[in-house]
Coordinates of C-alpha atoms and ligand atoms in Angstrom, one line a residue:
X23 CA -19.5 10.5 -22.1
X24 CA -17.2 9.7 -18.8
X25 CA -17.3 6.8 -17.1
X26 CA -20.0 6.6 -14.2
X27 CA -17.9 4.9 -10.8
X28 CA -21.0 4.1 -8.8
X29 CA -21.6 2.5 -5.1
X30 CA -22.4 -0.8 -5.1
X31 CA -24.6 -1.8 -1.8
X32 CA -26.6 -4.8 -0.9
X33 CA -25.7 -6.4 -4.4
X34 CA -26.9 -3.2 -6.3
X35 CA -25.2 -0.4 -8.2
X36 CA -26.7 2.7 -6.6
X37 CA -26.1 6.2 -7.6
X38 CA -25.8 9.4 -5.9
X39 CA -26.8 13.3 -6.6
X40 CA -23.6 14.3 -5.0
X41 CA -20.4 13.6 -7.7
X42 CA -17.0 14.0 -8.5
X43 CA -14.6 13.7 -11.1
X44 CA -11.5 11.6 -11.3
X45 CA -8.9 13.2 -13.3
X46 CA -6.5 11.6 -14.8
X47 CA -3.0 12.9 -13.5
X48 CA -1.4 12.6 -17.0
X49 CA -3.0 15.0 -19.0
X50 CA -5.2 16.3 -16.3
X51 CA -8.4 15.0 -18.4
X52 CA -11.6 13.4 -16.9
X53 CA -11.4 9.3 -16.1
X54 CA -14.9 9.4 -14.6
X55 CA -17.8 11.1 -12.8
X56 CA -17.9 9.1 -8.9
X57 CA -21.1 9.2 -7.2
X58 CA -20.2 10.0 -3.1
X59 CA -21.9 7.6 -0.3
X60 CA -24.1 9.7 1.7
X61 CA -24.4 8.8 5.4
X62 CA -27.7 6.5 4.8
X63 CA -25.7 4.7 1.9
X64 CA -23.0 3.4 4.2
X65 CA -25.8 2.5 6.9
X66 CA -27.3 0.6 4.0
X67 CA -24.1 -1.1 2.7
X68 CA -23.1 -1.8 6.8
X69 CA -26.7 -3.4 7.3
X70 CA -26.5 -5.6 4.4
X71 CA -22.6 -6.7 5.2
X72 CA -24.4 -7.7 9.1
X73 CA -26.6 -9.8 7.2
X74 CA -24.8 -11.6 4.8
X75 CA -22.2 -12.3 7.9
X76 CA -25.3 -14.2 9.5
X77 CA -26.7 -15.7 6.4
X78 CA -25.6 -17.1 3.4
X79 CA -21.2 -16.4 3.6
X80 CA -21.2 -17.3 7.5
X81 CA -22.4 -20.5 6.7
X82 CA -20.1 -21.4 3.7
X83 CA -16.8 -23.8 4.4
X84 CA -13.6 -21.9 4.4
X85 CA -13.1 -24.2 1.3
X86 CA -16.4 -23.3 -0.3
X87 CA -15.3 -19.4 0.5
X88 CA -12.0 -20.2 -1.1
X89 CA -13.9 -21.4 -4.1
X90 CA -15.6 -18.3 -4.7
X91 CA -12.2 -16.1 -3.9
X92 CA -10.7 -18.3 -6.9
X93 CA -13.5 -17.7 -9.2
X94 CA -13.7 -13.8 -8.5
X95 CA -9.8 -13.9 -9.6
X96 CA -10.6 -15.8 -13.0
X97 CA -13.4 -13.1 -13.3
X98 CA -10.6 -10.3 -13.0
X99 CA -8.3 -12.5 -15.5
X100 CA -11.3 -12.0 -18.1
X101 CA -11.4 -8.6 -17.7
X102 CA -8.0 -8.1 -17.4
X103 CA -7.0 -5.3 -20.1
X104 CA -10.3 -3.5 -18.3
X105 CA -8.7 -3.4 -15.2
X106 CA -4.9 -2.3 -16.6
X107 CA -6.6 0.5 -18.5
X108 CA -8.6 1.8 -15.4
X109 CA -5.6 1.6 -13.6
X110 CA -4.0 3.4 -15.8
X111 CA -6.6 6.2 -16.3
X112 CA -6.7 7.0 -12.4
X113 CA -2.8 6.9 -11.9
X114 CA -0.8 7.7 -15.0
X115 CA 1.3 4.9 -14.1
X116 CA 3.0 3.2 -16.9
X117 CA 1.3 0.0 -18.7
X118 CA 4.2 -2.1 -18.1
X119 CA 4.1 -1.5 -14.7
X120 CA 0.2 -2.1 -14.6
X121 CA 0.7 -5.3 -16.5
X122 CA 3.0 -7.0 -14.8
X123 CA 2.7 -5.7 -10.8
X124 CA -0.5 -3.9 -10.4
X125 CA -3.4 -6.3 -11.6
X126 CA -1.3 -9.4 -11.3
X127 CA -0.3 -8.9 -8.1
X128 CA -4.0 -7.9 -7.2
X129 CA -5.4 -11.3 -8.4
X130 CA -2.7 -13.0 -7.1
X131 CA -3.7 -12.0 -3.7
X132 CA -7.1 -13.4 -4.0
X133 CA -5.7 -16.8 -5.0
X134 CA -3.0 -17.1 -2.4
X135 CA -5.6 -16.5 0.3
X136 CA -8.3 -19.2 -1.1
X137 CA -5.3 -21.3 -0.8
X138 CA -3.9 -20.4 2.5
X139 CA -7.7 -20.4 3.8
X140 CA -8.6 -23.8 2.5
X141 CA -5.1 -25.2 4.3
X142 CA -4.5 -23.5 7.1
X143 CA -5.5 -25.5 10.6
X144 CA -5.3 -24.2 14.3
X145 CA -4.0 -24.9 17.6
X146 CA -4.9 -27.7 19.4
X147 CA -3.3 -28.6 23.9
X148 CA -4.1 -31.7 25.4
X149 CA -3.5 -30.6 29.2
X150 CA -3.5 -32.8 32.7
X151 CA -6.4 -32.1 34.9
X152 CA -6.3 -33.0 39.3
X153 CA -8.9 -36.0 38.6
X154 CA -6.6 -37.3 36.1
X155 CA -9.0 -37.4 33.2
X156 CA -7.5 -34.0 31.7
X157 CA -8.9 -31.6 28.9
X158 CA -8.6 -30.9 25.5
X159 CA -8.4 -27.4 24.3
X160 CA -8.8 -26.3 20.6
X161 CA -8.9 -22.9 19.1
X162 CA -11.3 -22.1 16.2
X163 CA -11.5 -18.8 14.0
X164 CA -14.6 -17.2 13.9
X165 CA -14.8 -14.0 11.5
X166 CA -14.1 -10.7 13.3
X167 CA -17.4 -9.4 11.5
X168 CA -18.1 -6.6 9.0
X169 CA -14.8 -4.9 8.0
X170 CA -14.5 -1.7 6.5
X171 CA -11.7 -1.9 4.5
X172 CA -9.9 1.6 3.7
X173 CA -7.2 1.9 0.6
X174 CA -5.1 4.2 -0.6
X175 CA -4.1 5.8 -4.4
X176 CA -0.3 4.8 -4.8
X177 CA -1.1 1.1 -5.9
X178 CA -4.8 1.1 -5.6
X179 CA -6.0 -2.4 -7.0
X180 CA -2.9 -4.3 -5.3
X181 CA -3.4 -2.9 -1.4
X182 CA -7.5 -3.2 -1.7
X183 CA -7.3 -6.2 -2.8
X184 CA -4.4 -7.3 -0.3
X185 CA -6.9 -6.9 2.8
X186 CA -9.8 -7.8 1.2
X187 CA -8.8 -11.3 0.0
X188 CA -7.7 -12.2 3.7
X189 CA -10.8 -10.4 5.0
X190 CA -13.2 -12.5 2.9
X191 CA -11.5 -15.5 2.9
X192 CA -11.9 -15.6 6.7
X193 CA -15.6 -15.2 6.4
X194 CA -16.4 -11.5 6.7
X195 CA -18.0 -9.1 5.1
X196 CA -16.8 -5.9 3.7
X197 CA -17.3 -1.7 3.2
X198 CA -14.6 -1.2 1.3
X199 CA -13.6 3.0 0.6
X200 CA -11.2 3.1 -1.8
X201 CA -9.3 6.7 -2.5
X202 CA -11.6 9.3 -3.8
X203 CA -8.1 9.7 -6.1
X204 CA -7.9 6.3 -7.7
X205 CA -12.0 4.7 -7.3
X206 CA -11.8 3.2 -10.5
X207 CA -10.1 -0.4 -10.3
X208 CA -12.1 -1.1 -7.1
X209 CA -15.7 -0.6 -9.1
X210 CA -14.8 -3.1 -11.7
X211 CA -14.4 -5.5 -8.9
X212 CA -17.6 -4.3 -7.4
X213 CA -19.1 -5.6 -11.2
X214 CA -17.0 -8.8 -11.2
X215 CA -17.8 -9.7 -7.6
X216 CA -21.5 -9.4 -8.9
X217 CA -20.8 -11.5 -12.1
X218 CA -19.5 -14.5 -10.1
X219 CA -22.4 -14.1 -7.6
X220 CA -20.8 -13.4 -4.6
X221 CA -23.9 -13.1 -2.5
X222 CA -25.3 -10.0 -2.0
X223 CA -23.9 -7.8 0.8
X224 CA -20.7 -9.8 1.4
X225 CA -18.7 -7.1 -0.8
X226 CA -20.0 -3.5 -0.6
X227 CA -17.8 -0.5 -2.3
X228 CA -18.6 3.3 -1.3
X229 CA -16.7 5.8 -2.7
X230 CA -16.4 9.1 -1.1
X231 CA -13.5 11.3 0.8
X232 CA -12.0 11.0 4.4
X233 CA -13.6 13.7 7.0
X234 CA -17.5 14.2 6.6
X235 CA -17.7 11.7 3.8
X236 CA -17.8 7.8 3.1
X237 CA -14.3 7.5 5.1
X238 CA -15.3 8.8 8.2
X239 CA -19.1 7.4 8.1
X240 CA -17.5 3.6 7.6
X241 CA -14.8 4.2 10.8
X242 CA -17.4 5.9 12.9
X243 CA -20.4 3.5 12.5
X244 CA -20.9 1.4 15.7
X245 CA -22.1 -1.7 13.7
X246 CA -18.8 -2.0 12.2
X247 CA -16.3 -4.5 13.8
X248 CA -13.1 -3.7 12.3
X249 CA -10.9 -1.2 10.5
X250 CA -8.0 -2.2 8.0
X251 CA -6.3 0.7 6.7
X252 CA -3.5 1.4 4.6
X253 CA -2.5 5.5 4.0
X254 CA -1.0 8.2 6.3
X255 CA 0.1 8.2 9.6
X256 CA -1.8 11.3 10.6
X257 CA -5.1 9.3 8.8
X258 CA -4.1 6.5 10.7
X259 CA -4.2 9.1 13.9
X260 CA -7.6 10.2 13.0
X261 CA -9.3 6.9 12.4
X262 CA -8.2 5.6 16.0
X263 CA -9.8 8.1 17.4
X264 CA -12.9 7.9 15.2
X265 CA -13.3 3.9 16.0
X266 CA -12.1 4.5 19.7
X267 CA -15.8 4.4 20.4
X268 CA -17.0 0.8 20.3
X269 CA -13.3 -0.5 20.6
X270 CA -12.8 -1.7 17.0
X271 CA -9.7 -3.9 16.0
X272 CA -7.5 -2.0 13.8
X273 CA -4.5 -2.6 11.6
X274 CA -2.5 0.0 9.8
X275 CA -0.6 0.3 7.1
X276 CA 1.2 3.8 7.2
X277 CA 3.7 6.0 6.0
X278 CA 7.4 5.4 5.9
X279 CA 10.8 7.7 5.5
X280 CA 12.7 4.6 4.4
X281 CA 16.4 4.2 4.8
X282 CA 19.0 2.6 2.8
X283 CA 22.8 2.1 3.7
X284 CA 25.7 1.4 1.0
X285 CA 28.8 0.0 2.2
X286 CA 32.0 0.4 0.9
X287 CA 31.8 -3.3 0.3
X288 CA 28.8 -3.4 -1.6
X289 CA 28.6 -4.2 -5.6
X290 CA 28.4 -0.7 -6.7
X291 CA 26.9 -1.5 -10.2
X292 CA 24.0 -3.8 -8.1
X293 CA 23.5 -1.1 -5.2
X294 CA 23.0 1.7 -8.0
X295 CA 20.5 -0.5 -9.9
X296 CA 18.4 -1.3 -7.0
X297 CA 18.7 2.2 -5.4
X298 CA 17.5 4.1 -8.5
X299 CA 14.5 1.1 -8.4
X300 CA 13.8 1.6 -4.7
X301 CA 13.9 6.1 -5.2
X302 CA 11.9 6.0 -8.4
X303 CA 9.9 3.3 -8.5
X304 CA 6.5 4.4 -9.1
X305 CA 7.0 8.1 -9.1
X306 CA 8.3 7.5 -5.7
X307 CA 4.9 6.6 -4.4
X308 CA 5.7 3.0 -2.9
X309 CA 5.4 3.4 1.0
X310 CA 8.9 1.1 0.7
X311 CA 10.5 3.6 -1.2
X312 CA 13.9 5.1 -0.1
X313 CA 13.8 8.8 1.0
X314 CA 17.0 8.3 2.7
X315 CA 20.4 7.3 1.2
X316 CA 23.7 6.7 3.5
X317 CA 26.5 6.0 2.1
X318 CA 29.8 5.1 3.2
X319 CA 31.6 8.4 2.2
X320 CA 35.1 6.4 0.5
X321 CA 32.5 5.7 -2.5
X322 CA 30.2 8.8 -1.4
X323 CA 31.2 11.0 -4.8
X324 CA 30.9 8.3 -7.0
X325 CA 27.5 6.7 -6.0
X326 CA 25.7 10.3 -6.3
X327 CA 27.4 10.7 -9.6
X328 CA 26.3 7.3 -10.7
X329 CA 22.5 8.0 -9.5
X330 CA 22.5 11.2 -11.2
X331 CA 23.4 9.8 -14.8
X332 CA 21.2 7.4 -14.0
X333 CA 17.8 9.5 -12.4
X334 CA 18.3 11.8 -15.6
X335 CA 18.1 9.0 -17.9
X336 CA 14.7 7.8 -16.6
X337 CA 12.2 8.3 -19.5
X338 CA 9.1 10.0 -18.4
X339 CA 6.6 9.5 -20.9
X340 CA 2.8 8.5 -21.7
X341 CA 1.4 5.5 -20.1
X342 CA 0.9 3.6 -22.9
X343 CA 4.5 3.9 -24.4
X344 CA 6.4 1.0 -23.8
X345 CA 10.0 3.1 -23.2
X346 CA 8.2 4.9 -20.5
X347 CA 9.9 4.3 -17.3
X348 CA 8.4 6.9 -14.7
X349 CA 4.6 8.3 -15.1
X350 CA 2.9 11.7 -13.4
X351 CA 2.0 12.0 -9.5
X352 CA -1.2 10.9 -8.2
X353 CA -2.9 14.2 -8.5
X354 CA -2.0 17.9 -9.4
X355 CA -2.3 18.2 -5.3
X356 CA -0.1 16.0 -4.3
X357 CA 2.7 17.9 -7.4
X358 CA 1.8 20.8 -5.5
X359 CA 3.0 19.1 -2.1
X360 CA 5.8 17.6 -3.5
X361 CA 7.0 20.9 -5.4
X362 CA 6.4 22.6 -1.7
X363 CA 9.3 20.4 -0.6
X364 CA 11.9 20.7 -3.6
X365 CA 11.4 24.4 -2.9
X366 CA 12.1 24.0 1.3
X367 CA 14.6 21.7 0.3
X368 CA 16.5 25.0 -1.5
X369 CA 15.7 26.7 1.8
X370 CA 16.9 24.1 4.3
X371 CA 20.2 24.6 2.3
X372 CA 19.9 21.4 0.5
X373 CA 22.5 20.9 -3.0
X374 CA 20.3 19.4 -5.5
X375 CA 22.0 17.5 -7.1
X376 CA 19.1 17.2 -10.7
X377 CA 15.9 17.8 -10.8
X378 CA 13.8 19.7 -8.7
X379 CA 11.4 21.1 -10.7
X380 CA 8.3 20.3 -13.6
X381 CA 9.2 18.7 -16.9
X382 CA 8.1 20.4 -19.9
X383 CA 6.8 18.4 -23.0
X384 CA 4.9 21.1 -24.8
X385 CA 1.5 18.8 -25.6
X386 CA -1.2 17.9 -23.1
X387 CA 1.0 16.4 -20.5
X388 CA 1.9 20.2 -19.1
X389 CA -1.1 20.1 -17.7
X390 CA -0.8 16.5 -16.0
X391 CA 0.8 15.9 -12.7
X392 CA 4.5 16.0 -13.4
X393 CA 7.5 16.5 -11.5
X394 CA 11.3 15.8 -12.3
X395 CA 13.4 12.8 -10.6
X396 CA 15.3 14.8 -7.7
X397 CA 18.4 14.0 -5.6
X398 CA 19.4 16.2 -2.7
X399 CA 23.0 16.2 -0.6
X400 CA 23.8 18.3 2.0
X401 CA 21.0 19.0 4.8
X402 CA 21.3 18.8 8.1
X403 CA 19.7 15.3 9.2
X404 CA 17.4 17.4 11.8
X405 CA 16.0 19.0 8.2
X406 CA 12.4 18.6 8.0
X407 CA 13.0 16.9 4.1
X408 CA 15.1 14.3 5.9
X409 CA 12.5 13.2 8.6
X410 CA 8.9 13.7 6.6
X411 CA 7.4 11.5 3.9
X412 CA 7.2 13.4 1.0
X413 CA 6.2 10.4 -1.3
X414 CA 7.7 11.8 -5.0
X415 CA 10.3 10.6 -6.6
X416 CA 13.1 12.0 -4.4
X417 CA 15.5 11.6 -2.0
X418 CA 18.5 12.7 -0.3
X419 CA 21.7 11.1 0.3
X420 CA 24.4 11.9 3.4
X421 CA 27.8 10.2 3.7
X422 CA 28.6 8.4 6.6
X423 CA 32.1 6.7 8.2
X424 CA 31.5 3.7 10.4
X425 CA 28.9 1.2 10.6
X426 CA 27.4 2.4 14.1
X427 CA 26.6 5.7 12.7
X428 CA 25.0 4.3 9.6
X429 CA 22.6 2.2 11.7
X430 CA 22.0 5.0 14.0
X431 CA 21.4 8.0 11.3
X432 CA 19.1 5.1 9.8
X433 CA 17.1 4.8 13.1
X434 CA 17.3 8.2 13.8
X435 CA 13.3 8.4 12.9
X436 CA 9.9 8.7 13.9
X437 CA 8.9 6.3 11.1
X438 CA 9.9 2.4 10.7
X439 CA 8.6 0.7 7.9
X440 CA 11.5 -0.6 5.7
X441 CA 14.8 -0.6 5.2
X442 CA 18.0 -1.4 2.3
X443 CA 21.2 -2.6 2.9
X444 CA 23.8 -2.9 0.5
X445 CA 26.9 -5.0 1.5
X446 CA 28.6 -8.1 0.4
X447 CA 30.1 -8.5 3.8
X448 CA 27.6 -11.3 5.2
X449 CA 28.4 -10.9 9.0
X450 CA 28.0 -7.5 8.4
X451 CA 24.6 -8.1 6.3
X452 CA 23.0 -10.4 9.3
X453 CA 24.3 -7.8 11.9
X454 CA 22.8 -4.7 10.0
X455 CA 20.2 -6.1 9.2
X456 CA 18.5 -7.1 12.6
X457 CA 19.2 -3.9 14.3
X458 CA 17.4 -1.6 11.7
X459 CA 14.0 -0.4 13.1
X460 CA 11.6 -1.4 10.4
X461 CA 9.4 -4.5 9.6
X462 CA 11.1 -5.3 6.5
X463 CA 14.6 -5.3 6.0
X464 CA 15.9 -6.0 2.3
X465 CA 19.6 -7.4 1.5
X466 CA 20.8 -6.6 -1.8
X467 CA 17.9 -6.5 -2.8
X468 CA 14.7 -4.2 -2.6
X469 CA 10.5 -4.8 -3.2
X470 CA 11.3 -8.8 -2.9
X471 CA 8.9 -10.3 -0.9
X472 CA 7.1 -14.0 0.0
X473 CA 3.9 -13.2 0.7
X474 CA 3.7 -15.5 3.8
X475 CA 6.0 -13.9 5.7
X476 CA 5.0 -10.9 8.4
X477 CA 4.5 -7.4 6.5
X478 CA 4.0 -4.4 8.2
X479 CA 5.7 -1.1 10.5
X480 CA 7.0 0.3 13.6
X481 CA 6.5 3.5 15.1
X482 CA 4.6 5.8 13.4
X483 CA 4.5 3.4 10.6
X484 CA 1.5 1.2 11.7
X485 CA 0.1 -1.4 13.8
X486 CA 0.1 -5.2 12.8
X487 CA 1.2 -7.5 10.5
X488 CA -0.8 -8.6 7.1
X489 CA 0.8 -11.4 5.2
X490 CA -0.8 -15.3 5.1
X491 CA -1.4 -16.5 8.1
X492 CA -0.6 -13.1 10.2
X493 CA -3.8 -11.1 7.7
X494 CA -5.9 -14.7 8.8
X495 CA -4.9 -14.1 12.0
X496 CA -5.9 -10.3 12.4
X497 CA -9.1 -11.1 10.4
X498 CA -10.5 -13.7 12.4
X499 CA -11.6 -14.0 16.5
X500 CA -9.6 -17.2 17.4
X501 CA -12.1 -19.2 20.3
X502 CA -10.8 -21.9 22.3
X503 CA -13.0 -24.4 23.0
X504 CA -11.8 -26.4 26.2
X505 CA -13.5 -30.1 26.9
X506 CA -12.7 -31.6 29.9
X507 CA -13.0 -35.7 29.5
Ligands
NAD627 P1 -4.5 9.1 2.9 O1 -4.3 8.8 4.4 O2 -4.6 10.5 2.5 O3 -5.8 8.4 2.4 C1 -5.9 7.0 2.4 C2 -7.4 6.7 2.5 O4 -8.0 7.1 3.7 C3 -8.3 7.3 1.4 O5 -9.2 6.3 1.0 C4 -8.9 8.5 2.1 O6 -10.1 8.9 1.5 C5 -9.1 7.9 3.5 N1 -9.3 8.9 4.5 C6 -8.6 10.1 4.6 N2 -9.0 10.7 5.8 C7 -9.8 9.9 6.4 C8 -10.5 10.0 7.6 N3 -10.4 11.0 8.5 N4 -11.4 9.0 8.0 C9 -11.5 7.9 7.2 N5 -10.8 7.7 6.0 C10 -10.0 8.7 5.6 O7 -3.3 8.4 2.2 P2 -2.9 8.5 0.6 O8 -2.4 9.8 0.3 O9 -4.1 7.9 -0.2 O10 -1.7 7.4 0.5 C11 -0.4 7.7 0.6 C12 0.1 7.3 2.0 O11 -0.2 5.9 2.2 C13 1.6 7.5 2.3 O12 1.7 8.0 3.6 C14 2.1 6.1 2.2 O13 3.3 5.9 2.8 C15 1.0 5.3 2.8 N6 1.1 3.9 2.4 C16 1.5 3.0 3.3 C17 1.6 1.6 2.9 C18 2.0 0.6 3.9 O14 1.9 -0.6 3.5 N7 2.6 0.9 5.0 C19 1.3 1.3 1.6 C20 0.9 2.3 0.7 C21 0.8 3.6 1.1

């Protein structure tokens, strides 16, 4: 029998006569049946979060909320194989990867914000008044309300869990839709949220697709406060127009085209290592991944020789195999979108340099969501594979001759959400560094990151920034209260 991925509302699994299946990408079998939110399930699950905001988690201490944050991660840490295996089932990802970022990372989240919650204080201006007596003015942060929380399928269980932990830790209460792709992760929360007894109505899942489903019921409903979403920029488009109409607070997490610059002065052996990590990494489905490679063209021939050897030694392989270095895409969709690109790649004029095509294994994984490791050279910057996302594992690399035109072929996007720089010149590091349009800039480095610091994009790569106190920050209505004495 599949697994049954239900809602959970008002503290209560519910089910639905309207399912789906989630299919897992590595053999194309069924994970699970998913029962869909109707319209009156998310009305249910928004009604219950309104309530719970006015009774019993409005009126906890941000310590006593913190409390409850730590215990739901000990309740993951229980369950942890459980939640590497679902993981797993609705990704293809490999179980290394699962183990060690994934879940970790995911539970992780909820402890740093119990922490940061339980520490964190607020402004506070003494100011002169005429009279002489003067005033004191002090901020507090109130909860911004119910927040439907929106999540994407590349690393499911670490980005829900990266906006929820802020959200409830600053006292409000939650729809959370994760992707119809990967539902499974966030509905062993739902049961250990329940198992710790977070009151009912504080956490509600509903599981469902975008337009005409659960997606656009949460960011259309005029009793909810707040949208945090993380997914495409032409999503991101369509949910600010959907919550235009009671002015909800948004922040966005969206799509990237990332770039990263070798210098002739970089550590070759280091720049290929972290290049190959920051193209493949995850099948190419981080939003930080690199899509765009400049290097300096001096040690042009031999970098794209080096990340050949090194993209066709990648072993793709079952999940559970502990050689396995690179897993399936998402879905057999998202191949076929991929795949579309490899071929207008060919048409755009592009060299590929290996791959560009579907891996044959000759067992059950041909029918799984495969697609090889690519490198392109040779298009046209104006090419449409160098300016759109195509999210695989992919990307194409252009020479360049001075340092200007590196920083300007890297800026030379609608997108601006990370970017790599390989040099061991440091003027030259600090210099690059702060003129690349992006909201994270890595040095010699790549996917390295302290989780208080600001996290987030420019241009059509979001609005906001989530990371400690900036997530408290968007998640909470600072007040001042001013007292004149
Ligand atoms: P997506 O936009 O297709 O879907 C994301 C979520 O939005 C899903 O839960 C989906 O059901 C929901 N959704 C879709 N249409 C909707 C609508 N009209 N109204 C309400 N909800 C709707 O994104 P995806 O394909 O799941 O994820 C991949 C994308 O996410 C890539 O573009 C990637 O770059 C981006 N991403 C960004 C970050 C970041 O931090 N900036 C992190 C991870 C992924």
């Amino acid at each position: 029998m599949p697994h049954e991925i239900k809602n959970y509302v008002a503290g209560r699994f519910v089910a639905s006569t309207s399912r789906f299946d989630d299919i897992n990408p590595v053999d194309g079998s069924l994970a699970g049946i998913v029962h869909e939110a109707d319209k009156s399930t998310v009305d249910l699950a928004v009604q219950a979060a309104r309530e719970a905001l006015r009774g019993p988690w409005g009126s906890l201490s941000a310590a006593e909320r913190g409390a409850m944050l730590n215990q739901i991660a000990d309740g993951i840490e229980a369950r942890f194989d459980e939640f590497v295996a679902a993981e797993i089932a609705d990704t293809g990802k490999p179980l290394a990867q699962a183990r060690t970022l994934d879940i970790p990372r995911g539970t992780a989240n909820f402890r740093f914000f119990a922490n940061l919650v339980s520490t964190s204080g607020t402004e506070c201006f003494e100011m002169g008044t005429p009279d002489g007596s003067g005033a004191l003015n002090y901020s507090v942060r109130k909860p911004l309300g119910v927040v439907g929380v929106i999540s994407p399928w590349n690393l499911p269980f670490l980005l829900l869990t990266w906006k929820l932990a802020p959200a409830m830790a600053a006292g409000n209460t939650i729809i959370a839709k994760p992707s119809e792709e990967t539902p499974a992760t966030a509905a062993l929360l739902a049961e250990v949220m329940h198992e710790v007894g977070i009151p009912p109505g504080v956490f509600n899942l509903v599981n469902g697709f975008g337009p005409g489903s659960a997606g656009e019921f949460v960011t259309t409903h005029p009793d909810v406060d707040a949208i945090t979403f993380t997914g495409e920029s032409a999503t991101g488009s369509a949910i600010m127009r959907a919550a235009a109409g009671n002015v909800k607070a948004l922040s966005f997490e969206l799509g990237g085209k990332n770039a990263a610059i070798i210098f002739e002065d970089a550590n070759l052996d280091q720049a290929v290592d972290g290049t190959v990590r920051s193209v493949f990494s995850n099948c190419g489905q981080v939003c930080l991944c690199s899509e765009r490679v400049y290097v300096h063209q001096r040690i042009f021939d031999e970098f794209v020789a080096r990340l050949k050897d090194r993209a066709e030694a990648l072993r793709m392989g079952w999940p559970d195999d502990e050689q396995t270095e690179i897993g399936p895409l998402v879905s057999t969709a998202h191949r076929d979108k991929v795949l579309s690109y490899y071929e207008l790649a060919r048409e755009e004029g592009a060299t590929v340099v290996t791959g560009g095509g579907i891996p044959e294994f000759g067992d059950a994984r041909d029918q799984g969501a495969w697609v090889q490791p690519t490198i392109l050279t040779g298009l046209e910057e104006s090419a449409r594979c160098v300016r759109e996302e195509i999210f695989g594992p992919v990307c194409h690399i252009a020479p360049f001759t001075t340092e200007e035109q590196a920083v300007a072929m890297a800026n030379d996007s609608a997108y601006g959400l990370a970017g790599a720089v390989w040099t061991t010149n440091l003027s030259r590091a600090h210099r690059v560094a702060r003129q690349i349009e992006a909201g994270i800039v890595w040095v010699n480095t790549w996917y390295l990151r302290d989780l208080r610091t600001p996290f987030g994009g420019v241009k059509l790569s979001g609005i906001g920034r989530e990371g400690g106190v900036h997530s408290l920050n968007f998640y909470s209505e600072p007040t001042n209260i001013c007292i004149k004495l």
